[in-house]
Coordinates of C-alpha atoms in Angstrom, one line a residue:
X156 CA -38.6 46.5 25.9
X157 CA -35.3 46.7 27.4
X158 CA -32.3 46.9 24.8
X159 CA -29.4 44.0 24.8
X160 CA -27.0 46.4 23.6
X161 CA -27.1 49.3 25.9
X162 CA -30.1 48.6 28.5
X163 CA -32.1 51.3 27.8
X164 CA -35.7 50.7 28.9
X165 CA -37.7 51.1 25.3
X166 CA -41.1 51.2 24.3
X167 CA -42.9 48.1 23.6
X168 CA -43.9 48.9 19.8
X169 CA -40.2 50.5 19.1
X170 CA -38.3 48.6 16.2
X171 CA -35.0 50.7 17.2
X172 CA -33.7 51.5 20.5
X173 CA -34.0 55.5 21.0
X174 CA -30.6 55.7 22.6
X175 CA -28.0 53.6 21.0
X176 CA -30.1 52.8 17.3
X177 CA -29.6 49.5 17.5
X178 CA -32.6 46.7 16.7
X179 CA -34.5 45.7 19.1
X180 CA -36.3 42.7 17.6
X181 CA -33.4 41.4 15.6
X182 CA -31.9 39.4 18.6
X183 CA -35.1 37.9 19.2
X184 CA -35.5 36.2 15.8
X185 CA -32.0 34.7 15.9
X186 CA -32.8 33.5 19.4
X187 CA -35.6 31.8 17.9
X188 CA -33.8 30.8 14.7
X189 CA -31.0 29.6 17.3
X190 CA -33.8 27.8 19.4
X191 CA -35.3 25.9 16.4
X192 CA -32.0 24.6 15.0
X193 CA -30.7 23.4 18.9
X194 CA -34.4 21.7 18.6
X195 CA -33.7 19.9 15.5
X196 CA -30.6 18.8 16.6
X197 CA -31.8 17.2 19.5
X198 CA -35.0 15.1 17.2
X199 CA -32.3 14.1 15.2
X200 CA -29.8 13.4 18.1
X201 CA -32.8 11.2 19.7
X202 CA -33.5 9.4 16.6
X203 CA -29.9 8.1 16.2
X204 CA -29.7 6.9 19.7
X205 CA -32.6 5.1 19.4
X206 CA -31.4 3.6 15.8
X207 CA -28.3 2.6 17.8
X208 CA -30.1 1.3 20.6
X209 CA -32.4 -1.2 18.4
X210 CA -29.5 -1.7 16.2
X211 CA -27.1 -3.4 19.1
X212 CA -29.4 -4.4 21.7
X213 CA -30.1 -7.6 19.1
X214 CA -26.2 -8.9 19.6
X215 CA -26.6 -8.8 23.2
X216 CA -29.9 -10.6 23.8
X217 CA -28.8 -14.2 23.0
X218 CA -26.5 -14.1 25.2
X219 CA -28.4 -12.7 27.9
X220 CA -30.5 -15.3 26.9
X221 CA -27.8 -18.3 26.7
X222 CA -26.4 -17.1 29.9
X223 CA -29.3 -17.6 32.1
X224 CA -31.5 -20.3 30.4
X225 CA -28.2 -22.5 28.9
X226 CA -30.6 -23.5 25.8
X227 CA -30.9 -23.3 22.7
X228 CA -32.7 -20.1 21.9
X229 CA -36.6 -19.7 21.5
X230 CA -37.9 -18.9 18.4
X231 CA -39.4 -15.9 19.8
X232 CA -36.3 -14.6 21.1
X233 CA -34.9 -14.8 17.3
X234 CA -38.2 -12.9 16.1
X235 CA -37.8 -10.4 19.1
X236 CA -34.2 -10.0 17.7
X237 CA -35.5 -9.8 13.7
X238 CA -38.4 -6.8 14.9
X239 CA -35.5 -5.1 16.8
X240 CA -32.8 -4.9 13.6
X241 CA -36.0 -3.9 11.3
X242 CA -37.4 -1.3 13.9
X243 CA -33.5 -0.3 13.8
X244 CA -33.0 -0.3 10.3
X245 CA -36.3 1.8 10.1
X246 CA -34.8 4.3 12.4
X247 CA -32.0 4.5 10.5
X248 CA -33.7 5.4 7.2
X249 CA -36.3 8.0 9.1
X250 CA -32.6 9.9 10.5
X251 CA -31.4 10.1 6.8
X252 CA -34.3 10.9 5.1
X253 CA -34.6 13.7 8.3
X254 CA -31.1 14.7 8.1
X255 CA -31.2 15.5 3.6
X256 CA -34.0 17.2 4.7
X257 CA -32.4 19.8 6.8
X258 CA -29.0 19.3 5.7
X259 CA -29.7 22.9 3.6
X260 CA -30.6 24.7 7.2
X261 CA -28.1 22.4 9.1
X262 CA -25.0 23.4 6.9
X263 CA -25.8 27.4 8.1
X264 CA -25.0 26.3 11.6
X265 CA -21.2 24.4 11.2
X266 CA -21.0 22.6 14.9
X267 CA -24.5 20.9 14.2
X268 CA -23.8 19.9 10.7
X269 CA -20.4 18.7 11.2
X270 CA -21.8 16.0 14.0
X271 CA -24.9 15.0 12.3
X272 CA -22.3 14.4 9.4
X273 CA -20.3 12.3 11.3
X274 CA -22.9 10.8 13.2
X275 CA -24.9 9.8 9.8
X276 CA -21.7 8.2 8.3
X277 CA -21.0 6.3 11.8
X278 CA -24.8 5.2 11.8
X279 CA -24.6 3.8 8.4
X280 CA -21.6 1.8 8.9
X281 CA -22.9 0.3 12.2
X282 CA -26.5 -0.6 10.9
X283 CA -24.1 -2.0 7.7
X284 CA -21.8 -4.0 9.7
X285 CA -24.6 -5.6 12.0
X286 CA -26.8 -6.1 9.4
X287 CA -23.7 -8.2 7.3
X288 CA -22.6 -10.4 11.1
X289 CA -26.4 -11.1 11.3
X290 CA -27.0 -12.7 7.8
X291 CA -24.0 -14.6 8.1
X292 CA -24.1 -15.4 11.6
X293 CA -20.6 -14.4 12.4

């Protein structure tokens, strides 16, 4: 095992490095630690996109739809658009009850916490806001 402080070839069992005393298998449980976090981030980073996705895509398919068909729309097209802002909403709920889960772990790491705060405020308000234009129509 090679040391990342000075680069002295170690053995494979040694818990210090023989020339410079520095750990040998500290580094690798931070990488890991490191590697776990960057993975969370990303679930959670995939689950908001896709809460956004199914929480907009609803606003633009009647007019898609009006555009090429110039009718009235189909009653399908209206449940399509209902599933979509549930399946969105749903989303939404799975990234906060995900994100109060690991705030705890999150807060450790301050760039990842600081954008899944922001995101989860932004994500709120948007599934808020289309939620309110839907109901009413506006």
């Amino acid at each position: 095992m090679r040391c990342k402080n000075c680069g002295v070839e170690n053995e494979d069992d040694a818990e210090y490095c023989r020339y410079c005393s520095c750990g040998l298998n500290e580094s690798s449980s931070s990488d890991s630690t490191r590697d776990k976090m960057q993975n969370q981030f990303k679930k959670m980073y995939y689950i908001y996109f896709t809460a956004i996705t199914f929480l907009i895509v609803p606003f633009f398919i009647p007019i898609i739809y009006n555009y090429f068909f110039h009718t009235p729309l189909n009653p399908i097209v209206v449940m399509l658009n209902l599933i979509l802002l549930i399946t969105g909403s749903l989303f939404t709920i799975y990234f906060y009850i995900l994100f109060y889960k690991k705030k705890d772990e999150l807060r450790g790491q301050e760039p990842y916490y600081s954008q899944i705060t922001n995101i989860a405020i932004l994500l709120f308000l948007l599934m808020i806001t289309i939620l309110v234009n839907y109901v009413t129509g506006y």
